[in-house]
């Protein structure tokens, strides 16, 4: 069993327990469930922003502990101030050390907010909307084509922006009209190997008209600019900044390279 299989098995058990403790009707009565979401596409294409989706991530299965000292409030506030186009917050606790509490704190920023999670059930989409998410992630490696299409449609009906993540050519079949943005993960979730060139080739096969972003393994400005030259309009970056003592300052310094 690879790490992705372990995560999904754990997630199924977790979702089952959450459904028992917090029923759908309770989630649907929350303040944010009826609040309009912010446009992910508009923010990505806003020339006054960077096109970078900054991520708050404490740890990962491949890297172990990345940063257990920086606070969500401080880091996400700095990311927003220095030009992030969106914020991504990990909510998986078992493998990534995240939580919905982290997400709730990040929501204080006036910027599109992505719930970075392994979504396998409609319940998680309702839960995301109830906590004020603007964007949800669907990972093709975790879902069949019909399942991904169904969850994307369900999410859109809730008013959520949909980011579909792919890594293999066969996953291009998961792209459907209800997907707003396609993310190409440079990292294979089954063995965590990173290959930028593979992702560039895959990105070239994404249908015209779909905004595409690059995820993972972006550690320098040269890589970002290379990806941008190949049509990527957004870049999800987490570990590069989070591994620093002051992630917000690291992001601020990185952004200066975009303006040269």
C-alpha positions as a Python dict, from the first residue, in 0.01 Angstrom:
ca = {
    (1, 'X'): (0, 0, 0),
    (2, 'X'): (154, 334, -107),
    (3, 'X'): (122, 655, 96),
    (4, 'X'): (-173, 785, -106),
    (5, 'X'): (-367, 462, -43),
    (6, 'X'): (-296, 498, 330),
    (7, 'X'): (-417, 858, 329),
    (8, 'X'): (-742, 771, 151),
    (9, 'X'): (-813, 478, 384),
    (10, 'X'): (-759, 708, 681),
    (11, 'X'): (-975, 978, 522),
    (12, 'X'): (-1271, 745, 472),
    (13, 'X'): (-1271, 658, 841),
    (14, 'X'): (-1230, 1023, 938),
    (15, 'X'): (-1519, 1144, 720),
    (16, 'X'): (-1745, 874, 862),
    (17, 'X'): (-1673, 995, 1215),
    (18, 'X'): (-1719, 1362, 1126),
    (19, 'X'): (-2059, 1290, 972),
    (20, 'X'): (-2169, 1137, 1301),
    (21, 'X'): (-2046, 1426, 1514),
    (22, 'X'): (-2157, 1719, 1294),
    (23, 'X'): (-2461, 1644, 1072),
    (24, 'X'): (-2513, 1816, 737),
    (25, 'X'): (-2810, 2019, 860),
    (26, 'X'): (-2593, 2180, 1125),
    (27, 'X'): (-2329, 2271, 868),
    (28, 'X'): (-2591, 2422, 639),
    (29, 'X'): (-2703, 2658, 915),
    (30, 'X'): (-2363, 2823, 957),
    (31, 'X'): (-2299, 3186, 860),
    (32, 'X'): (-2055, 3107, 582),
    (33, 'X'): (-2269, 2844, 412),
    (34, 'X'): (-2480, 3117, 251),
    (35, 'X'): (-2195, 3365, 198),
    (36, 'X'): (-2086, 3425, -165),
    (37, 'X'): (-1738, 3295, -252),
    (38, 'X'): (-1453, 3498, -402),
    (39, 'X'): (-1344, 3423, -760),
    (40, 'X'): (-1027, 3214, -785),
    (41, 'X'): (-982, 3293, -1155),
    (42, 'X'): (-1017, 3669, -1108),
    (43, 'X'): (-759, 3670, -832),
    (44, 'X'): (-512, 3457, -1029),
    (45, 'X'): (-538, 3686, -1331),
    (46, 'X'): (-528, 4010, -1131),
    (47, 'X'): (-217, 4196, -1257),
    (48, 'X'): (-170, 4357, -917),
    (49, 'X'): (-110, 4016, -759),
    (50, 'X'): (161, 3754, -809),
    (51, 'X'): (-27, 3450, -939),
    (52, 'X'): (120, 3259, -644),
    (53, 'X'): (-98, 3045, -418),
    (54, 'X'): (93, 3040, -92),
    (55, 'X'): (43, 2743, 137),
    (56, 'X'): (43, 2699, 512),
    (57, 'X'): (176, 2349, 578),
    (58, 'X'): (330, 2224, 902),
    (59, 'X'): (452, 1885, 785),
    (60, 'X'): (422, 1621, 512),
    (61, 'X'): (473, 1246, 477),
    (62, 'X'): (777, 1300, 255),
    (63, 'X'): (948, 1586, 442),
    (64, 'X'): (839, 1525, 800),
    (65, 'X'): (817, 1840, 1014),
    (66, 'X'): (855, 2152, 800),
    (67, 'X'): (755, 2427, 1045),
    (68, 'X'): (589, 2381, 1384),
    (69, 'X'): (667, 2729, 1518),
    (70, 'X'): (515, 2986, 1280),
    (71, 'X'): (151, 3076, 1343),
    (72, 'X'): (-131, 3061, 1088),
    (73, 'X'): (-239, 3417, 1164),
    (74, 'X'): (104, 3570, 1113),
    (75, 'X'): (206, 3369, 807),
    (76, 'X'): (-120, 3396, 612),
    (77, 'X'): (-146, 3765, 699),
    (78, 'X'): (201, 3827, 552),
    (79, 'X'): (126, 3616, 246),
    (80, 'X'): (-185, 3825, 180),
    (81, 'X'): (-4, 4155, 240),
    (82, 'X'): (279, 4075, 1),
    (83, 'X'): (63, 3980, -296),
    (84, 'X'): (-50, 3617, -282),
    (85, 'X'): (-334, 3544, -523),
    (86, 'X'): (-485, 3283, -290),
    (87, 'X'): (-412, 3100, 33),
    (88, 'X'): (-395, 2722, 61),
    (89, 'X'): (-435, 2568, 406),
    (90, 'X'): (-382, 2199, 482),
    (91, 'X'): (-663, 2058, 696),
    (92, 'X'): (-552, 1694, 713),
    (93, 'X'): (-433, 1627, 1068),
    (94, 'X'): (-297, 1271, 1058),
    (95, 'X'): (-45, 1311, 775),
    (96, 'X'): (1, 1688, 743),
    (97, 'X'): (-57, 1821, 1095),
    (98, 'X'): (-332, 2058, 980),
    (99, 'X'): (-682, 2126, 1110),
    (100, 'X'): (-1005, 2311, 1040),
    (101, 'X'): (-899, 2548, 1320),
    (102, 'X'): (-602, 2653, 1103),
    (103, 'X'): (-842, 2711, 818),
    (104, 'X'): (-1076, 2922, 1031),
    (105, 'X'): (-788, 3147, 1136),
    (106, 'X'): (-669, 3193, 776),
    (107, 'X'): (-1022, 3291, 674),
    (108, 'X'): (-972, 3629, 843),
    (109, 'X'): (-777, 3739, 533),
    (110, 'X'): (-969, 3897, 245),
    (111, 'X'): (-835, 3666, -24),
    (112, 'X'): (-960, 3344, -193),
    (113, 'X'): (-905, 3053, 42),
    (114, 'X'): (-835, 2697, -73),
    (115, 'X'): (-906, 2404, 154),
    (116, 'X'): (-617, 2167, 78),
    (117, 'X'): (-767, 1831, 156),
    (118, 'X'): (-817, 1480, 15),
    (119, 'X'): (-1183, 1513, -81),
    (120, 'X'): (-1367, 1189, -142),
    (121, 'X'): (-1722, 1267, -25),
    (122, 'X'): (-1996, 1531, -70),
    (123, 'X'): (-1991, 1585, 305),
    (124, 'X'): (-1644, 1743, 283),
    (125, 'X'): (-1771, 1992, 25),
    (126, 'X'): (-2056, 2104, 249),
    (127, 'X'): (-1812, 2120, 539),
    (128, 'X'): (-1574, 2333, 332),
    (129, 'X'): (-1847, 2582, 239),
    (130, 'X'): (-1965, 2596, 600),
    (131, 'X'): (-1614, 2698, 710),
    (132, 'X'): (-1588, 2973, 449),
    (133, 'X'): (-1382, 2805, 177),
    (134, 'X'): (-1377, 2971, -163),
    (135, 'X'): (-1193, 2689, -343),
    (136, 'X'): (-1188, 2313, -304),
    (137, 'X'): (-934, 2067, -437),
    (138, 'X'): (-1023, 1749, -625),
    (139, 'X'): (-727, 1515, -677),
    (140, 'X'): (-767, 1297, -986),
    (141, 'X'): (-540, 1028, -840),
    (142, 'X'): (-796, 976, -562),
    (143, 'X'): (-1109, 975, -778),
    (144, 'X'): (-1260, 802, -1079),
    (145, 'X'): (-1371, 1018, -1373),
    (146, 'X'): (-1742, 997, -1289),
    (147, 'X'): (-1674, 1055, -922),
    (148, 'X'): (-1462, 1364, -994),
    (149, 'X'): (-1725, 1504, -1232),
    (150, 'X'): (-1999, 1447, -975),
    (151, 'X'): (-1806, 1615, -693),
    (152, 'X'): (-1712, 1908, -920),
    (153, 'X'): (-2077, 1963, -1011),
    (154, 'X'): (-2182, 1932, -646),
    (155, 'X'): (-1918, 2187, -545),
    (156, 'X'): (-2025, 2433, -816),
    (157, 'X'): (-2385, 2405, -700),
    (158, 'X'): (-2262, 2517, -358),
    (159, 'X'): (-2092, 2815, -518),
    (160, 'X'): (-1738, 2682, -468),
    (161, 'X'): (-1448, 2726, -710),
    (162, 'X'): (-1307, 2391, -823),
    (163, 'X'): (-936, 2316, -863),
    (164, 'X'): (-867, 1979, -1025),
    (165, 'X'): (-522, 1835, -968),
    (166, 'X'): (-370, 1596, -1222),
    (167, 'X'): (-33, 1427, -1261),
    (168, 'X'): (-72, 1165, -1537),
    (169, 'X'): (-190, 1192, -1897),
    (170, 'X'): (-481, 957, -1832),
    (171, 'X'): (-612, 1202, -1573),
    (172, 'X'): (-686, 1458, -1844),
    (173, 'X'): (-1017, 1273, -1874),
    (174, 'X'): (-1114, 1413, -1533),
    (175, 'X'): (-1133, 1768, -1671),
    (176, 'X'): (-1496, 1875, -1707),
    (177, 'X'): (-1694, 2203, -1750),
    (178, 'X'): (-1738, 2242, -1373),
    (179, 'X'): (-1360, 2259, -1320),
    (180, 'X'): (-1244, 2622, -1296),
    (181, 'X'): (-868, 2567, -1275),
    (182, 'X'): (-648, 2266, -1359),
    (183, 'X'): (-343, 2211, -1140),
    (184, 'X'): (-53, 1999, -1260),
    (185, 'X'): (124, 1847, -961),
    (186, 'X'): (495, 1821, -1025),
    (187, 'X'): (509, 1564, -744),
    (188, 'X'): (382, 1210, -786),
    (189, 'X'): (165, 1149, -478),
    (190, 'X'): (243, 779, -481),
    (191, 'X'): (620, 804, -450),
    (192, 'X'): (671, 1182, -401),
    (193, 'X'): (920, 1214, -689),
    (194, 'X'): (924, 1557, -858),
    (195, 'X'): (963, 1612, -1234),
    (196, 'X'): (908, 1962, -1372),
    (197, 'X'): (959, 1857, -1736),
    (198, 'X'): (694, 1586, -1712),
    (199, 'X'): (448, 1845, -1585),
    (200, 'X'): (530, 2088, -1866),
    (201, 'X'): (454, 1817, -2121),
    (202, 'X'): (127, 1734, -1946),
    (203, 'X'): (35, 2100, -1912),
    (204, 'X'): (64, 2141, -2289),
    (205, 'X'): (-222, 1890, -2327),
    (206, 'X'): (-471, 2077, -2108),
    (207, 'X'): (-758, 2212, -2321),
    (208, 'X'): (-734, 2575, -2428),
    (209, 'X'): (-945, 2809, -2219),
    (210, 'X'): (-869, 2631, -1892),
    (211, 'X'): (-651, 2820, -1649),
    (212, 'X'): (-363, 2598, -1542),
    (213, 'X'): (-141, 2621, -1237),
    (214, 'X'): (174, 2435, -1135),
    (215, 'X'): (193, 2271, -794),
    (216, 'X'): (485, 2150, -582),
    (217, 'X'): (859, 2147, -638),
    (218, 'X'): (891, 2517, -722),
    (219, 'X'): (1193, 2635, -527),
    (220, 'X'): (1341, 2916, -737),
    (221, 'X'): (1239, 3200, -967),
    (222, 'X'): (1392, 3030, -1272),
    (223, 'X'): (1153, 2735, -1238),
    (224, 'X'): (853, 2963, -1194),
    (225, 'X'): (944, 3171, -1499),
    (226, 'X'): (1002, 2855, -1705),
    (227, 'X'): (656, 2729, -1612),
    (228, 'X'): (504, 3068, -1688),
    (229, 'X'): (664, 3059, -2033),
    (230, 'X'): (482, 2729, -2089),
    (231, 'X'): (143, 2881, -2016),
    (232, 'X'): (102, 2827, -1643),
    (233, 'X'): (-84, 3122, -1491),
    (234, 'X'): (-59, 3028, -1126),
    (235, 'X'): (191, 2858, -895),
    (236, 'X'): (119, 2680, -568),
    (237, 'X'): (421, 2710, -338),
    (238, 'X'): (437, 2585, 19),
    (239, 'X'): (756, 2421, 141),
    (240, 'X'): (994, 2683, 3),
    (241, 'X'): (851, 2949, 232),
    (242, 'X'): (733, 2733, 522),
    (243, 'X'): (1077, 2583, 582),
    (244, 'X'): (1211, 2931, 664),
    (245, 'X'): (1207, 3082, 1013),
    (246, 'X'): (995, 3370, 880),
    (247, 'X'): (781, 3239, 589),
    (248, 'X'): (620, 3578, 525),
    (249, 'X'): (955, 3750, 487),
    (250, 'X'): (1077, 3470, 258),
    (251, 'X'): (772, 3519, 36),
    (252, 'X'): (826, 3897, 30),
    (253, 'X'): (1185, 3850, -89),
    (254, 'X'): (1081, 3593, -351),
    (255, 'X'): (817, 3826, -495),
    (256, 'X'): (1084, 4090, -563),
    (257, 'X'): (1216, 3857, -834),
    (258, 'X'): (888, 3881, -1024),
    (259, 'X'): (919, 4257, -1049),
    (260, 'X'): (1270, 4270, -1195),
}
